[in-house]
Amino acid sequence: MSTTAGPVLVVPLSIRVALDLVVAGIARDADRPDGPAPARTIGVPWLIAEFERYGTAAVTDALIALGASPEEARAAIVAHRPARVWTVAAGPLGALLRPLRAAPVPLLPDLSPAAWRELGYVAATADGVEGPGAVLWAIAERAWTAGRRPDLADRCRIGLIRSMVATGGHRSLATVAVRAYRERA
């Protein structure tokens, strides 16, 4: 009898950070006066499974789109009209760097701002994960590793981790976009 459970999926750090941002945002929303209700999760199956490992059983009335196609997200929004929609989608830098990555993350882009307005939603929060700063730190880490300077590669890895969540204007250039939308009042 074999005890192996099959291949283990290594979830990229950028995706783990994106899921952390969604869970933290949901925790902030859970204090609403009407109380928590179960969320509907759509998207890439392995990403949904990873998200469910966080144990978010009762969250605010929300749709959580994890790498979902724009069509799938639109259909779910129209069918369920959630108060909040959380998305984890490909950012502009992600599409540009996809060919250079050893294991690209299969995220699709988010709906356009015009599509969100048409559906009756406005952006509530927007975060970027793995922006230009984190990408530069990752390049430096690889260069120092190849140059056999693990001490400097370690420092670059720390810089990468510290700059993982993109802030300010850099968030729009991130490889992974994490956004929350709410119904327009």
PDB file of C-alpha atoms in Angstrom:
ATOM      1  CA  MET A   1       0.000   0.000   0.000  1.00  0.00           C
ATOM      2  CA  SER A   2       1.393   3.364  -1.020  1.00  0.00           C
ATOM      3  CA  THR A   3       1.245   6.335   1.330  1.00  0.00           C
ATOM      4  CA  THR A   4       2.138   8.988  -1.228  1.00  0.00           C
ATOM      5  CA  ALA A   5      -0.531  11.577  -1.921  1.00  0.00           C
ATOM      6  CA  GLY A   6       0.696  12.502  -5.391  1.00  0.00           C
ATOM      7  CA  PRO A   7       2.737  15.436  -6.587  1.00  0.00           C
ATOM      8  CA  VAL A   8       2.972  18.437  -4.299  1.00  0.00           C
ATOM      9  CA  LEU A   9       2.123  21.758  -5.925  1.00  0.00           C
ATOM     10  CA  VAL A  10       4.518  24.531  -5.031  1.00  0.00           C
ATOM     11  CA  VAL A  11       2.491  27.712  -4.854  1.00  0.00           C
ATOM     12  CA  PRO A  12       4.532  30.759  -5.888  1.00  0.00           C
ATOM     13  CA  LEU A  13       5.222  33.329  -3.187  1.00  0.00           C
ATOM     14  CA  SER A  14       3.365  36.026  -5.153  1.00  0.00           C
ATOM     15  CA  ILE A  15       0.184  33.923  -5.112  1.00  0.00           C
ATOM     16  CA  ARG A  16       0.511  33.213  -1.387  1.00  0.00           C
ATOM     17  CA  VAL A  17       0.865  36.950  -0.717  1.00  0.00           C
ATOM     18  CA  ALA A  18      -2.173  37.661  -2.932  1.00  0.00           C
ATOM     19  CA  LEU A  19      -4.254  35.118  -1.002  1.00  0.00           C
ATOM     20  CA  ASP A  20      -3.060  36.667   2.272  1.00  0.00           C
ATOM     21  CA  LEU A  21      -4.286  40.074   1.063  1.00  0.00           C
ATOM     22  CA  VAL A  22      -7.716  38.641   0.190  1.00  0.00           C
ATOM     23  CA  VAL A  23      -8.039  36.891   3.562  1.00  0.00           C
ATOM     24  CA  ALA A  24      -6.998  40.069   5.407  1.00  0.00           C
ATOM     25  CA  GLY A  25      -9.543  42.117   3.448  1.00  0.00           C
ATOM     26  CA  ILE A  26     -12.283  39.600   4.156  1.00  0.00           C
ATOM     27  CA  ALA A  27     -11.416  39.708   7.859  1.00  0.00           C
ATOM     28  CA  ARG A  28     -11.856  43.500   7.804  1.00  0.00           C
ATOM     29  CA  ASP A  29     -15.219  43.114   6.056  1.00  0.00           C
ATOM     30  CA  ALA A  30     -16.458  40.434   8.472  1.00  0.00           C
ATOM     31  CA  ASP A  31     -17.350  43.074  11.070  1.00  0.00           C
ATOM     32  CA  ARG A  32     -20.286  44.371   9.028  1.00  0.00           C
ATOM     33  CA  PRO A  33     -23.574  44.905  10.928  1.00  0.00           C
ATOM     34  CA  ASP A  34     -25.463  42.296   8.878  1.00  0.00           C
ATOM     35  CA  GLY A  35     -22.926  39.634   9.902  1.00  0.00           C
ATOM     36  CA  PRO A  36     -20.949  37.096   7.887  1.00  0.00           C
ATOM     37  CA  ALA A  37     -22.391  34.871   5.184  1.00  0.00           C
ATOM     38  CA  PRO A  38     -20.719  32.194   3.052  1.00  0.00           C
ATOM     39  CA  ALA A  39     -18.728  33.376   0.054  1.00  0.00           C
ATOM     40  CA  ARG A  40     -18.822  31.935  -3.433  1.00  0.00           C
ATOM     41  CA  THR A  41     -15.379  31.117  -4.869  1.00  0.00           C
ATOM     42  CA  ILE A  42     -14.710  30.713  -8.587  1.00  0.00           C
ATOM     43  CA  GLY A  43     -11.610  30.375 -10.751  1.00  0.00           C
ATOM     44  CA  VAL A  44      -8.624  28.087 -11.138  1.00  0.00           C
ATOM     45  CA  PRO A  45      -9.281  24.841  -9.166  1.00  0.00           C
ATOM     46  CA  TRP A  46      -5.806  24.528  -7.584  1.00  0.00           C
ATOM     47  CA  LEU A  47      -5.968  28.183  -6.519  1.00  0.00           C
ATOM     48  CA  ILE A  48      -9.401  27.674  -4.947  1.00  0.00           C
ATOM     49  CA  ALA A  49      -8.083  24.603  -3.105  1.00  0.00           C
ATOM     50  CA  GLU A  50      -5.122  26.614  -1.807  1.00  0.00           C
ATOM     51  CA  PHE A  51      -7.448  29.434  -0.698  1.00  0.00           C
ATOM     52  CA  GLU A  52      -9.683  26.956   1.165  1.00  0.00           C
ATOM     53  CA  ARG A  53      -6.643  25.852   3.189  1.00  0.00           C
ATOM     54  CA  TYR A  54      -6.791  29.262   4.880  1.00  0.00           C
ATOM     55  CA  GLY A  55      -9.978  28.102   6.624  1.00  0.00           C
ATOM     56  CA  THR A  56     -12.196  31.038   5.679  1.00  0.00           C
ATOM     57  CA  ALA A  57     -15.514  29.230   6.183  1.00  0.00           C
ATOM     58  CA  ALA A  58     -17.660  32.222   7.118  1.00  0.00           C
ATOM     59  CA  VAL A  59     -16.909  35.469   5.339  1.00  0.00           C
ATOM     60  CA  THR A  60     -18.903  38.471   4.194  1.00  0.00           C
ATOM     61  CA  ASP A  61     -21.357  38.118   1.319  1.00  0.00           C
ATOM     62  CA  ALA A  62     -18.735  38.045  -1.390  1.00  0.00           C
ATOM     63  CA  LEU A  63     -17.628  36.535  -4.634  1.00  0.00           C
ATOM     64  CA  ILE A  64     -13.960  35.572  -4.646  1.00  0.00           C
ATOM     65  CA  ALA A  65     -12.576  35.235  -8.179  1.00  0.00           C
ATOM     66  CA  LEU A  66      -9.189  33.519  -8.103  1.00  0.00           C
ATOM     67  CA  GLY A  67      -7.708  33.609 -11.581  1.00  0.00           C
ATOM     68  CA  ALA A  68     -11.213  33.392 -13.077  1.00  0.00           C
ATOM     69  CA  SER A  69     -11.816  34.386 -16.669  1.00  0.00           C
ATOM     70  CA  PRO A  70     -13.583  37.720 -17.172  1.00  0.00           C
ATOM     71  CA  GLU A  71     -16.565  35.840 -18.638  1.00  0.00           C
ATOM     72  CA  GLU A  72     -16.806  33.496 -15.638  1.00  0.00           C
ATOM     73  CA  ALA A  73     -16.579  36.433 -13.215  1.00  0.00           C
ATOM     74  CA  ARG A  74     -19.240  38.422 -15.101  1.00  0.00           C
ATOM     75  CA  ALA A  75     -21.642  35.456 -15.135  1.00  0.00           C
ATOM     76  CA  ALA A  76     -21.212  34.841 -11.390  1.00  0.00           C
ATOM     77  CA  ILE A  77     -21.704  38.535 -10.562  1.00  0.00           C
ATOM     78  CA  VAL A  78     -24.877  38.769 -12.642  1.00  0.00           C
ATOM     79  CA  ALA A  79     -26.261  35.535 -11.147  1.00  0.00           C
ATOM     80  CA  HIS A  80     -25.513  36.261  -7.464  1.00  0.00           C
ATOM     81  CA  ARG A  81     -25.123  40.068  -7.077  1.00  0.00           C
ATOM     82  CA  PRO A  82     -22.674  39.859  -4.140  1.00  0.00           C
ATOM     83  CA  ALA A  83     -22.065  42.922  -1.980  1.00  0.00           C
ATOM     84  CA  ARG A  84     -18.293  42.530  -2.479  1.00  0.00           C
ATOM     85  CA  VAL A  85     -16.151  40.957  -5.168  1.00  0.00           C
ATOM     86  CA  TRP A  86     -12.504  40.069  -4.560  1.00  0.00           C
ATOM     87  CA  THR A  87     -10.287  39.290  -7.547  1.00  0.00           C
ATOM     88  CA  VAL A  88      -6.809  37.834  -7.906  1.00  0.00           C
ATOM     89  CA  ALA A  89      -5.836  38.409 -11.530  1.00  0.00           C
ATOM     90  CA  ALA A  90      -2.846  38.889 -13.788  1.00  0.00           C
ATOM     91  CA  GLY A  91      -1.284  42.311 -13.613  1.00  0.00           C
ATOM     92  CA  PRO A  92       0.353  44.062 -16.573  1.00  0.00           C
ATOM     93  CA  LEU A  93       3.879  43.114 -15.494  1.00  0.00           C
ATOM     94  CA  GLY A  94       2.793  39.472 -15.191  1.00  0.00           C
ATOM     95  CA  ALA A  95       1.902  39.265 -18.870  1.00  0.00           C
ATOM     96  CA  LEU A  96       5.208  40.872 -19.847  1.00  0.00           C
ATOM     97  CA  LEU A  97       7.328  38.543 -17.678  1.00  0.00           C
ATOM     98  CA  ARG A  98       5.355  35.337 -18.371  1.00  0.00           C
ATOM     99  CA  PRO A  99       7.744  34.056 -21.108  1.00  0.00           C
ATOM    100  CA  LEU A 100      10.774  34.575 -18.826  1.00  0.00           C
ATOM    101  CA  ARG A 101       9.437  32.601 -15.862  1.00  0.00           C
ATOM    102  CA  ALA A 102      10.359  28.989 -15.231  1.00  0.00           C
ATOM    103  CA  ALA A 103       6.809  28.209 -14.032  1.00  0.00           C
ATOM    104  CA  PRO A 104       4.370  30.925 -15.085  1.00  0.00           C
ATOM    105  CA  VAL A 105       1.253  31.356 -12.957  1.00  0.00           C
ATOM    106  CA  PRO A 106      -1.872  30.924 -15.093  1.00  0.00           C
ATOM    107  CA  LEU A 107      -3.858  33.998 -14.067  1.00  0.00           C
ATOM    108  CA  LEU A 108      -6.219  35.770 -16.427  1.00  0.00           C
ATOM    109  CA  PRO A 109      -6.759  39.537 -16.505  1.00  0.00           C
ATOM    110  CA  ASP A 110      -9.516  41.230 -14.496  1.00  0.00           C
ATOM    111  CA  LEU A 111     -12.625  42.802 -16.005  1.00  0.00           C
ATOM    112  CA  SER A 112     -12.077  46.288 -17.405  1.00  0.00           C
ATOM    113  CA  PRO A 113     -13.060  49.345 -15.310  1.00  0.00           C
ATOM    114  CA  ALA A 114     -15.863  50.015 -17.819  1.00  0.00           C
ATOM    115  CA  ALA A 115     -17.220  46.469 -17.326  1.00  0.00           C
ATOM    116  CA  TRP A 116     -17.216  46.939 -13.534  1.00  0.00           C
ATOM    117  CA  ARG A 117     -19.145  50.226 -13.900  1.00  0.00           C
ATOM    118  CA  GLU A 118     -21.623  48.526 -16.223  1.00  0.00           C
ATOM    119  CA  LEU A 119     -22.178  45.792 -13.606  1.00  0.00           C
ATOM    120  CA  GLY A 120     -22.793  48.433 -10.925  1.00  0.00           C
ATOM    121  CA  TYR A 121     -19.553  48.068  -8.929  1.00  0.00           C
ATOM    122  CA  VAL A 122     -16.787  50.474  -7.940  1.00  0.00           C
ATOM    123  CA  ALA A 123     -13.246  49.694  -6.839  1.00  0.00           C
ATOM    124  CA  ALA A 124     -12.894  49.586  -3.052  1.00  0.00           C
ATOM    125  CA  THR A 125      -9.244  48.542  -2.755  1.00  0.00           C
ATOM    126  CA  ALA A 126      -6.418  47.733  -5.150  1.00  0.00           C
ATOM    127  CA  ASP A 127      -3.121  46.080  -4.301  1.00  0.00           C
ATOM    128  CA  GLY A 128      -0.284  44.861  -6.435  1.00  0.00           C
ATOM    129  CA  VAL A 129       1.906  41.877  -5.664  1.00  0.00           C
ATOM    130  CA  GLU A 130       5.417  41.516  -7.060  1.00  0.00           C
ATOM    131  CA  GLY A 131       5.819  44.958  -8.563  1.00  0.00           C
ATOM    132  CA  PRO A 132       8.899  46.368 -10.296  1.00  0.00           C
ATOM    133  CA  GLY A 133      10.902  46.551  -7.052  1.00  0.00           C
ATOM    134  CA  ALA A 134      10.339  42.883  -6.235  1.00  0.00           C
ATOM    135  CA  VAL A 135      11.186  41.887  -9.803  1.00  0.00           C
ATOM    136  CA  LEU A 136      14.491  43.808  -9.653  1.00  0.00           C
ATOM    137  CA  TRP A 137      15.352  42.148  -6.324  1.00  0.00           C
ATOM    138  CA  ALA A 138      14.602  38.721  -7.865  1.00  0.00           C
ATOM    139  CA  ILE A 139      16.884  39.462 -10.829  1.00  0.00           C
ATOM    140  CA  ALA A 140      19.652  40.571  -8.457  1.00  0.00           C
ATOM    141  CA  GLU A 141      19.180  37.432  -6.356  1.00  0.00           C
ATOM    142  CA  ARG A 142      19.592  35.212  -9.423  1.00  0.00           C
ATOM    143  CA  ALA A 143      22.632  37.167 -10.580  1.00  0.00           C
ATOM    144  CA  TRP A 144      24.378  36.846  -7.196  1.00  0.00           C
ATOM    145  CA  THR A 145      23.451  33.159  -6.990  1.00  0.00           C
ATOM    146  CA  ALA A 146      24.983  32.587 -10.427  1.00  0.00           C
ATOM    147  CA  GLY A 147      28.013  34.642  -9.346  1.00  0.00           C
ATOM    148  CA  ARG A 148      28.446  32.311  -6.358  1.00  0.00           C
ATOM    149  CA  ARG A 149      27.801  35.008  -3.776  1.00  0.00           C
ATOM    150  CA  PRO A 150      25.106  33.411  -1.592  1.00  0.00           C
ATOM    151  CA  ASP A 151      25.545  36.104   1.072  1.00  0.00           C
ATOM    152  CA  LEU A 152      24.484  38.834  -1.361  1.00  0.00           C
ATOM    153  CA  ALA A 153      21.799  36.590  -2.888  1.00  0.00           C
ATOM    154  CA  ASP A 154      20.298  36.176   0.602  1.00  0.00           C
ATOM    155  CA  ARG A 155      20.186  39.950   1.081  1.00  0.00           C
ATOM    156  CA  CYS A 156      18.431  40.302  -2.265  1.00  0.00           C
ATOM    157  CA  ARG A 157      15.905  37.620  -1.226  1.00  0.00           C
ATOM    158  CA  ILE A 158      15.118  39.649   1.898  1.00  0.00           C
ATOM    159  CA  GLY A 159      14.674  42.752  -0.268  1.00  0.00           C
ATOM    160  CA  LEU A 160      12.342  40.787  -2.538  1.00  0.00           C
ATOM    161  CA  ILE A 161      10.184  39.651   0.373  1.00  0.00           C
ATOM    162  CA  ARG A 162      10.071  43.124   1.923  1.00  0.00           C
ATOM    163  CA  SER A 163       8.958  44.675  -1.375  1.00  0.00           C
ATOM    164  CA  MET A 164       6.491  41.938  -2.375  1.00  0.00           C
ATOM    165  CA  VAL A 165       3.382  44.112  -1.931  1.00  0.00           C
ATOM    166  CA  ALA A 166       3.673  46.985  -4.397  1.00  0.00           C
ATOM    167  CA  THR A 167       2.614  50.409  -3.130  1.00  0.00           C
ATOM    168  CA  GLY A 168       1.777  53.749  -4.677  1.00  0.00           C
ATOM    169  CA  GLY A 169       1.942  54.016  -8.434  1.00  0.00           C
ATOM    170  CA  HIS A 170       3.859  50.749  -8.693  1.00  0.00           C
ATOM    171  CA  ARG A 171       0.815  48.678  -7.744  1.00  0.00           C
ATOM    172  CA  SER A 172      -0.604  49.142 -11.247  1.00  0.00           C
ATOM    173  CA  LEU A 173       2.532  47.509 -12.712  1.00  0.00           C
ATOM    174  CA  ALA A 174       2.523  44.393 -10.511  1.00  0.00           C
ATOM    175  CA  THR A 175       2.578  40.822 -11.809  1.00  0.00           C
ATOM    176  CA  VAL A 176      -0.488  39.941  -9.694  1.00  0.00           C
ATOM    177  CA  ALA A 177      -3.400  42.326  -9.071  1.00  0.00           C
ATOM    178  CA  VAL A 178      -5.586  41.949  -5.971  1.00  0.00           C
ATOM    179  CA  ARG A 179      -8.705  44.089  -6.021  1.00  0.00           C
ATOM    180  CA  ALA A 180     -11.938  44.429  -4.091  1.00  0.00           C
ATOM    181  CA  TYR A 181     -15.078  45.904  -5.587  1.00  0.00           C
ATOM    182  CA  ARG A 182     -18.302  46.932  -3.864  1.00  0.00           C
ATOM    183  CA  GLU A 183     -21.754  47.638  -5.182  1.00  0.00           C
ATOM    184  CA  ARG A 184     -22.261  51.227  -6.182  1.00  0.00           C
ATOM    185  CA  ALA A 185     -24.486  53.059  -3.695  1.00  0.00           C
TER     186      ALA A 185
END
